[in-house]
Coordinates of C-alpha atoms and ligand atoms in Angstrom, one line a residue:
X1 CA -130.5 82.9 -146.1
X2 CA -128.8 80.1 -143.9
X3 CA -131.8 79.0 -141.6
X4 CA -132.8 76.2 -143.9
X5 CA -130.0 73.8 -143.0
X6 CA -129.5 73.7 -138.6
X7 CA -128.2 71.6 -136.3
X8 CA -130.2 71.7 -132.8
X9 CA -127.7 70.4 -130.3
X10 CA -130.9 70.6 -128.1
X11 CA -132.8 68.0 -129.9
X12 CA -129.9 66.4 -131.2
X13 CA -131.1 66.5 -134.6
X14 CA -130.9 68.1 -138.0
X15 CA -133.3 71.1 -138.2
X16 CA -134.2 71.3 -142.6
X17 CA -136.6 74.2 -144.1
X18 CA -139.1 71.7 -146.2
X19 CA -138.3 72.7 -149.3
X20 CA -141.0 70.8 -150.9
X21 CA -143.9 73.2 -149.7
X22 CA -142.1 76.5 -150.2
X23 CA -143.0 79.2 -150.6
X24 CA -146.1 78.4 -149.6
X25 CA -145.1 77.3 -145.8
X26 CA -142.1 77.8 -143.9
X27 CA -142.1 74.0 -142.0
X28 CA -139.2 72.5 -140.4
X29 CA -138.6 69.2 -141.0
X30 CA -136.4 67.4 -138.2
X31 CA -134.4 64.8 -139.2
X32 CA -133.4 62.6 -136.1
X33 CA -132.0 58.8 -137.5
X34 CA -130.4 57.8 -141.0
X35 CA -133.8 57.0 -142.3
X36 CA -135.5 60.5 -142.0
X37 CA -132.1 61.6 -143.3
X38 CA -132.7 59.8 -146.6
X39 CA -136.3 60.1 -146.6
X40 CA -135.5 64.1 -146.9
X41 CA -132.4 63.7 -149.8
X42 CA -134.8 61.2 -151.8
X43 CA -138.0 63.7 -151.4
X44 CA -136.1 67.0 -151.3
X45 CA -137.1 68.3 -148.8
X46 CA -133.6 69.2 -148.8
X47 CA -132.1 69.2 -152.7
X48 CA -129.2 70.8 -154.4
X49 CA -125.8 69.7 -154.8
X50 CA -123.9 70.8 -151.9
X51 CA -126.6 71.4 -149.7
X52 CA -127.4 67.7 -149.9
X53 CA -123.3 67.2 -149.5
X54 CA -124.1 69.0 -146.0
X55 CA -126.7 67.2 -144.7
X56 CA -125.2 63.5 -145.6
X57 CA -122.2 64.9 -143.3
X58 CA -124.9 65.6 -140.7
X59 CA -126.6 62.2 -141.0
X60 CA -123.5 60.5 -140.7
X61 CA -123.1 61.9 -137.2
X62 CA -126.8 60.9 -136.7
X63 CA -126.1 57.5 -137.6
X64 CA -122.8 57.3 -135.4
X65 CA -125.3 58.0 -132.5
X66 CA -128.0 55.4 -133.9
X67 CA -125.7 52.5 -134.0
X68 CA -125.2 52.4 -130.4
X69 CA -126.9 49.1 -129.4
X70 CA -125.5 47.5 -132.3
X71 CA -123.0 44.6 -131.1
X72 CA -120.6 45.4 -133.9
X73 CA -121.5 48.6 -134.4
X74 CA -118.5 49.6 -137.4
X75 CA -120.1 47.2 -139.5
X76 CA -123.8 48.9 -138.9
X77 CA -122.5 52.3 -139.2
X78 CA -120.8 51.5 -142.7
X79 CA -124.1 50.4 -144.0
X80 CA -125.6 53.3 -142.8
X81 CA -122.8 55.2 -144.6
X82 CA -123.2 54.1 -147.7
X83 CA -127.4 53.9 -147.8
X84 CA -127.0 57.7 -147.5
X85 CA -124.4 58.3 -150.3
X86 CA -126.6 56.2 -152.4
X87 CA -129.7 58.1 -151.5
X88 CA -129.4 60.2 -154.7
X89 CA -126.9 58.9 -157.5
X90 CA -126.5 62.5 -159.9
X91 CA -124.4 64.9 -157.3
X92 CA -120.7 63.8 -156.9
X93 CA -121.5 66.3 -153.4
X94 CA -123.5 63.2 -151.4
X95 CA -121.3 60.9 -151.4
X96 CA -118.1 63.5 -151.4
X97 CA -119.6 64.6 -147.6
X98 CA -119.8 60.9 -146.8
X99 CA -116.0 60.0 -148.1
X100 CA -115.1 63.2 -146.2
X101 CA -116.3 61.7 -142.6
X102 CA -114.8 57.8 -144.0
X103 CA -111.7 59.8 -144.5
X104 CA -111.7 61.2 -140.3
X105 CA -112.8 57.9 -139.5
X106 CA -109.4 56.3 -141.2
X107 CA -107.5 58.7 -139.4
X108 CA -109.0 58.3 -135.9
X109 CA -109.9 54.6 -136.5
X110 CA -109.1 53.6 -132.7
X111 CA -112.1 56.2 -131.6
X112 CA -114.9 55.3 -129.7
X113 CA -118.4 55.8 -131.1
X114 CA -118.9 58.3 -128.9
X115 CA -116.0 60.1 -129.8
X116 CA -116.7 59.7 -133.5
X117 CA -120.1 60.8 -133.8
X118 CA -118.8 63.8 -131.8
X119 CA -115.9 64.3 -134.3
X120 CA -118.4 63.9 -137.4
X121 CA -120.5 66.3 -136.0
X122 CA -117.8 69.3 -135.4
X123 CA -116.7 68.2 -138.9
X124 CA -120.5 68.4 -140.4
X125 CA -120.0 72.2 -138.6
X126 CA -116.9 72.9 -140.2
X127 CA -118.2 71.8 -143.8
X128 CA -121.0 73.6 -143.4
X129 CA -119.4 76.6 -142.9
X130 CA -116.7 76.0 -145.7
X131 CA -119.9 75.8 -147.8
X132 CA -120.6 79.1 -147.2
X133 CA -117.6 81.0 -147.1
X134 CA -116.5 78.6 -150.6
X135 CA -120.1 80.1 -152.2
X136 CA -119.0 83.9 -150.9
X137 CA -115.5 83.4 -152.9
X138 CA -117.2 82.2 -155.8
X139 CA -119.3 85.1 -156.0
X140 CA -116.7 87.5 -155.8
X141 CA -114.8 86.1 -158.8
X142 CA -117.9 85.2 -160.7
X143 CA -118.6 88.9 -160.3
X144 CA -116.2 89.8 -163.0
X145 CA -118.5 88.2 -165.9
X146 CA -121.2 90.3 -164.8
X147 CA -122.0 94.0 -166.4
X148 CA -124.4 96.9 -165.2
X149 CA -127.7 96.2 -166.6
X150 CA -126.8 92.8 -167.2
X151 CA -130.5 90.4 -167.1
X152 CA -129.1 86.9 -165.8
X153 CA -131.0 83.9 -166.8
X154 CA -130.6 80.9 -164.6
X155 CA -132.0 77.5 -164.6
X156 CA -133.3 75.5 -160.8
X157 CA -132.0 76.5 -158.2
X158 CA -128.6 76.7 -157.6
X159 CA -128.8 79.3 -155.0
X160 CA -128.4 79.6 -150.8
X161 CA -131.4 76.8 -150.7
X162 CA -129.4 74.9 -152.5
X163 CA -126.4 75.2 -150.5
X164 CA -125.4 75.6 -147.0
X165 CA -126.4 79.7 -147.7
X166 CA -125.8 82.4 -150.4
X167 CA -125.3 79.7 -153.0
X168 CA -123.3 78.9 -156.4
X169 CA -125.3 80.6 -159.1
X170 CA -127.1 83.0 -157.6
X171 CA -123.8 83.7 -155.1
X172 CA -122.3 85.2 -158.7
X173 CA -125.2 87.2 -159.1
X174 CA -125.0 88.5 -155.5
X175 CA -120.9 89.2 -155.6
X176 CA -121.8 91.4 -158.6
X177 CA -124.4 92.9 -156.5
X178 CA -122.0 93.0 -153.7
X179 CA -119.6 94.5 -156.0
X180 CA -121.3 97.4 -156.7
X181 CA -122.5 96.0 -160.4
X182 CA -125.8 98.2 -161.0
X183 CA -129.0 97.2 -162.2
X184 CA -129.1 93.6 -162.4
X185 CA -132.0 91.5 -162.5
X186 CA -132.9 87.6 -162.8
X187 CA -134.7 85.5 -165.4
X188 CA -135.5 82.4 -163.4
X189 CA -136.3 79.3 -165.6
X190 CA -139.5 77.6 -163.8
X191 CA -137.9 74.1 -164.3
X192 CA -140.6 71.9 -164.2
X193 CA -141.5 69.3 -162.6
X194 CA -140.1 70.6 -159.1
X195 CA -140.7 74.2 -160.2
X196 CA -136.7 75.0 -158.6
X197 CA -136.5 78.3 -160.3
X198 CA -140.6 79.0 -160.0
X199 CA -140.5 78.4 -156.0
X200 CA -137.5 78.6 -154.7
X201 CA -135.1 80.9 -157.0
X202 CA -137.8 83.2 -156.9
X203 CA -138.3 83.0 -153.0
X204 CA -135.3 83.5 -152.5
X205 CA -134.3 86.7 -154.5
X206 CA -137.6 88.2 -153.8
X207 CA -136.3 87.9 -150.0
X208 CA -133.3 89.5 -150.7
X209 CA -134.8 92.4 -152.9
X210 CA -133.3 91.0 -156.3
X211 CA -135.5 91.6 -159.2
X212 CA -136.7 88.6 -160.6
X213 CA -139.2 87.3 -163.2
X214 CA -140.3 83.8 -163.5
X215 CA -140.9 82.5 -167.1
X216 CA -141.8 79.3 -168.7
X217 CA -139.1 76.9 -169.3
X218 CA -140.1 76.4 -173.2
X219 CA -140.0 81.1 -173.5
X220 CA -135.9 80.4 -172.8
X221 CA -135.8 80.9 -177.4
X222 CA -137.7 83.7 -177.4
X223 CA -136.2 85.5 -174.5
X224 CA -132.9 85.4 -176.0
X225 CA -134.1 85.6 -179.7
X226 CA -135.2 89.3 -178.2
X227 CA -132.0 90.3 -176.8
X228 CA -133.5 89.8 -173.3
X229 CA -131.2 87.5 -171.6
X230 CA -126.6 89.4 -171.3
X231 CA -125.5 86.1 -169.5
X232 CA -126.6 82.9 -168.3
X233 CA -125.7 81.0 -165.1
X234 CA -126.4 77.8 -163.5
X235 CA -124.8 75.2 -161.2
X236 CA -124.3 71.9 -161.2
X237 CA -124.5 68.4 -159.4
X238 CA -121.3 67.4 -161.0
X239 CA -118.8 68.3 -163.6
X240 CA -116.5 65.7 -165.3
X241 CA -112.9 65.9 -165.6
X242 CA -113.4 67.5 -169.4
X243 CA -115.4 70.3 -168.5
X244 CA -118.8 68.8 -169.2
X245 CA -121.5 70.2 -166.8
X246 CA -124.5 68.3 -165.1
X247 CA -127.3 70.1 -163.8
X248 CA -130.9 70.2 -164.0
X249 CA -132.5 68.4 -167.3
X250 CA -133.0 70.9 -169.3
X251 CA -129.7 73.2 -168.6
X252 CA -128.4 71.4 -171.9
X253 CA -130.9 73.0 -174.1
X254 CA -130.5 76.7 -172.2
X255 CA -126.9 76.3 -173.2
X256 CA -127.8 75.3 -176.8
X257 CA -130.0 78.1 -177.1
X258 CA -127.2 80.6 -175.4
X259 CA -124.5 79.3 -177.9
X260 CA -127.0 80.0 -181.0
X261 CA -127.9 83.7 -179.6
X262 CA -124.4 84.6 -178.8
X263 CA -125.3 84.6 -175.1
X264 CA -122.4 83.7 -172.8
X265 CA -123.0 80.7 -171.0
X266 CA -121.2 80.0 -167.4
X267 CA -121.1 77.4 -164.7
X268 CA -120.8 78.1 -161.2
X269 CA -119.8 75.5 -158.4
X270 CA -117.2 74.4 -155.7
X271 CA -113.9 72.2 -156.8
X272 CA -115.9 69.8 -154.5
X273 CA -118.6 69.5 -157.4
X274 CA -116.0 68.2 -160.0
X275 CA -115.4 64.4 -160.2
X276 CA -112.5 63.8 -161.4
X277 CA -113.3 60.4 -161.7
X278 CA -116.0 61.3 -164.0
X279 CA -114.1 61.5 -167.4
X280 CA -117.4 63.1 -169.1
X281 CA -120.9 64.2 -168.6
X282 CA -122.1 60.5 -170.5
X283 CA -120.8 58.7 -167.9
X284 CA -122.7 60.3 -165.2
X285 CA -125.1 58.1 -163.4
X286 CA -128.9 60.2 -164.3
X287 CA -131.7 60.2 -161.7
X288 CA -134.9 58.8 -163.2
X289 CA -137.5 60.2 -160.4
X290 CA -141.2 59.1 -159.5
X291 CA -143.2 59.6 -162.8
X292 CA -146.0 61.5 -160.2
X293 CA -143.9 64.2 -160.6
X294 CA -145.0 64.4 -163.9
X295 CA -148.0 63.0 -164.4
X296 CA -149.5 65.3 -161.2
X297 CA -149.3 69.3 -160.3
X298 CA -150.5 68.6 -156.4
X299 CA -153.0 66.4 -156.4
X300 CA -154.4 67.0 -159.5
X301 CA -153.3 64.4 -162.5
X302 CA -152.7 66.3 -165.7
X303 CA -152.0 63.1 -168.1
X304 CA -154.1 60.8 -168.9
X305 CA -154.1 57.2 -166.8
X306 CA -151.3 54.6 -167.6
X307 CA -149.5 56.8 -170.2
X308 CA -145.8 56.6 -169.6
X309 CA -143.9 60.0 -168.8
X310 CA -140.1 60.5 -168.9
X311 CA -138.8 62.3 -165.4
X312 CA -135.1 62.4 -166.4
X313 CA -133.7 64.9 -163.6
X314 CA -130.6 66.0 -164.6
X315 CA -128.6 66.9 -168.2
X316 CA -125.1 66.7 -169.4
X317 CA -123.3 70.4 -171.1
X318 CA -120.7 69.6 -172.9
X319 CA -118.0 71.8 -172.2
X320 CA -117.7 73.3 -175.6
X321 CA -121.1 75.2 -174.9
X322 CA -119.5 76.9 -171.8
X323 CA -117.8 79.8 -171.6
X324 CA -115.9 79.5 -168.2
X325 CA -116.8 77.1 -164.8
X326 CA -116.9 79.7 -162.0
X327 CA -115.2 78.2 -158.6
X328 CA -114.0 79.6 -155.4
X329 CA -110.3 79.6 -156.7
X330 CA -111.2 81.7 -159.7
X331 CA -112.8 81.4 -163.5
X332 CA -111.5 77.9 -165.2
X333 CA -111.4 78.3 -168.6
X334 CA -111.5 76.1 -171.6
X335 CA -109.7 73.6 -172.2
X336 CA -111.0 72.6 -169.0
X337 CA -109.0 68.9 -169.1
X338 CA -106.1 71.0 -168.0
X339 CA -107.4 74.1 -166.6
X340 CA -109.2 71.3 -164.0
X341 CA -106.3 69.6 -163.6
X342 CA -104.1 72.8 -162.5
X343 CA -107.2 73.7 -160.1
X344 CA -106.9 70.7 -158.1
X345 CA -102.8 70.7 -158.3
X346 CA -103.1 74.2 -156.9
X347 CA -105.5 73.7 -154.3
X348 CA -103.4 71.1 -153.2
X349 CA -106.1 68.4 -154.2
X350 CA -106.0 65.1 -155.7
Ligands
LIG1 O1 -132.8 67.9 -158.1 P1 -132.2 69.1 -157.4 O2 -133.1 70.2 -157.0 O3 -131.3 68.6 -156.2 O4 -131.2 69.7 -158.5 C1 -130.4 70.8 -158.2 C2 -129.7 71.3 -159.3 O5 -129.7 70.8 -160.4 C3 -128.8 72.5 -159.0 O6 -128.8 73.4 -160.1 C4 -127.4 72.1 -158.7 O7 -127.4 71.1 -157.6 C5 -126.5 73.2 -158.3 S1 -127.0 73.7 -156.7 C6 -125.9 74.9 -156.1

């Protein structure tokens, strides 16, 4: 599936699938300025870490265009830059997309705006389609950890939604498909509040033909407690330079369970999702989203008034709890200080 991220040179805008309806409707949600830009990261109606790493390249290109009747437009276009790596503060992917376009601006720094925003844009193109040819490799070498008959659990959705198309986790699960692995099937974690795994995990496979049951997020014990669950898999939105894994709150106790039930536990995303910066998962900045979330399924409040609810959106693994982080250069394995570090020195990265 790649039709949820598009960019309409027609309309000169950025063409997103809403994910916050699905799958109930299929509505496009055009994003035309900077503004709508963050208005979709902050309400996900596009979400996931390097699908939102795609779109900030897009909006930067959008905002190259906006500034144009700005007197010192660099100045204006910086702020621009920098309200949309700050639109959400968990994925190192946002503001890696952003640093990407800085990076072409430092390098043609005598450009136009014109010829910028046209630069930005074929660059937004070109990382868009790394995305999905970086997902593809993943899968293939992620295929290895996966057996015939294998049931995967996975938590969100860290799938082509979440990516510029055939997605991190789920890309494993499709390169062991791909590579001829029989009878595999899905456990997708409902991962309340956003219901990632109910909607759009499920939505997904179902579209593709992978067989998938949905189950509560609290049935993750007793699924593995009855030998239901052979691996586990899940992304993240960004893993520090020891290995430790951040991804939707409530990966950390999927990965407790997994270690207590013998069940391996892996990790699946680009080089681009490790922050080397980042020396562990504590030191991660952790969205704290709109307690409505929480307090209301649709419209319909489900806590009582003025009670306080905690909306923590994302949780630290600590890399002892995983068995290998799956990238498109191959499996890393523990100790992932070093196995990290010769990743990047290979890739030719700093
Ligand atoms: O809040 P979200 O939906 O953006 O969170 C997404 C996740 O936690 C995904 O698991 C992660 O970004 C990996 S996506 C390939």
């Amino acid at each position: 599936m790649e039709r949820h991220i598009r960019y309409s040179h027609q309309d000169n805008a950025l063409i997103l699938l809403d994910q916050r309806y699905l799958p109930a409707r299929e509505d496009d949600f055009p994003c035309r300025t900077t503004q709508d830009i963050i208005y979709a990261l902050q309400t996900m109606v596009v979400r996931g870490a390097p699908a939102i790493g795609v779109t900030a390249a897009y909006g930067c290109a959008l905002a190259a265009r906006e500034v144009a009747a700005e007197a010192d437009w660099k100045t204006a276009l910086s702020h621009r830059l920098e309200s949309i790596a700050e639109a959400r503060p968990t994925a190192v992917n946002l503001r890696w997309g952003v640093e990407r376009m800085k990076k072409l601006w430092a390098a043609n720094s005598t450009a136009d705006r014109q010829t910028l925003a046209e630069l930005w844009l074929q660059e937004a193109t070109r990382i868009h389609k790394e995305d999905i040819a970086i997902n593809t490799r993943m899968g293939a070498h992620g295929a290895a950890v996966i057996d015939d008959d294998d049931t995967v659990m996975t938590h969100c959705n860290a799938g082509a939604l979440a990516t510029a198309g055939y997605g991190t986790a789920l890309g494993v699960i499709r390169g062991a498909i791909d590579a001829g692995k029989k009878n595999i099937s899905v456990i997708a974690n409902e991962t309340r509040p956003f219901l990632q795994g109910a909607r759009l995990t499920a939505y997904e496979l179902k579209e593709d033909g992978i067989p998938v049951t949905v189950a509560c997020d609290n049935a993750c014990g007793l699924l593995m407690r009855r030998g239901m669950v052979q691996k586990v898999v899940v992304g993240a939105d960004r893993i520090a330079a020891n290995g430790d894994a951040v991804n939707k709150i409530g990966t950390y106790s999927v990965a407790l369970l997994a270690r207590e039930h013998g069940v391996p536990f892996y990790v699946a995303a680009p080089l681009s999702t490790i922050d080397r910066n980042t020396p562990t998962g504590d030191h991660t900045p952790i969205e704290d989203r709109t307690p409505r979330e929480v307090t209301h399924v649709g419209d319909t409040q489900i806590t009582p008034d003025g009670v306080p609810v905690f909306n923590f959106a994302f949780d630290a693994t600590p890399a002892a709890l995983i068995a290998g982080i799956i990238t498109e250069v191959g499996i890393l394995r523990p100790p992932y200080a070093e196995s990290i570090a010769r990743a990047f020195n290979d890739a030719g990265l700093e």
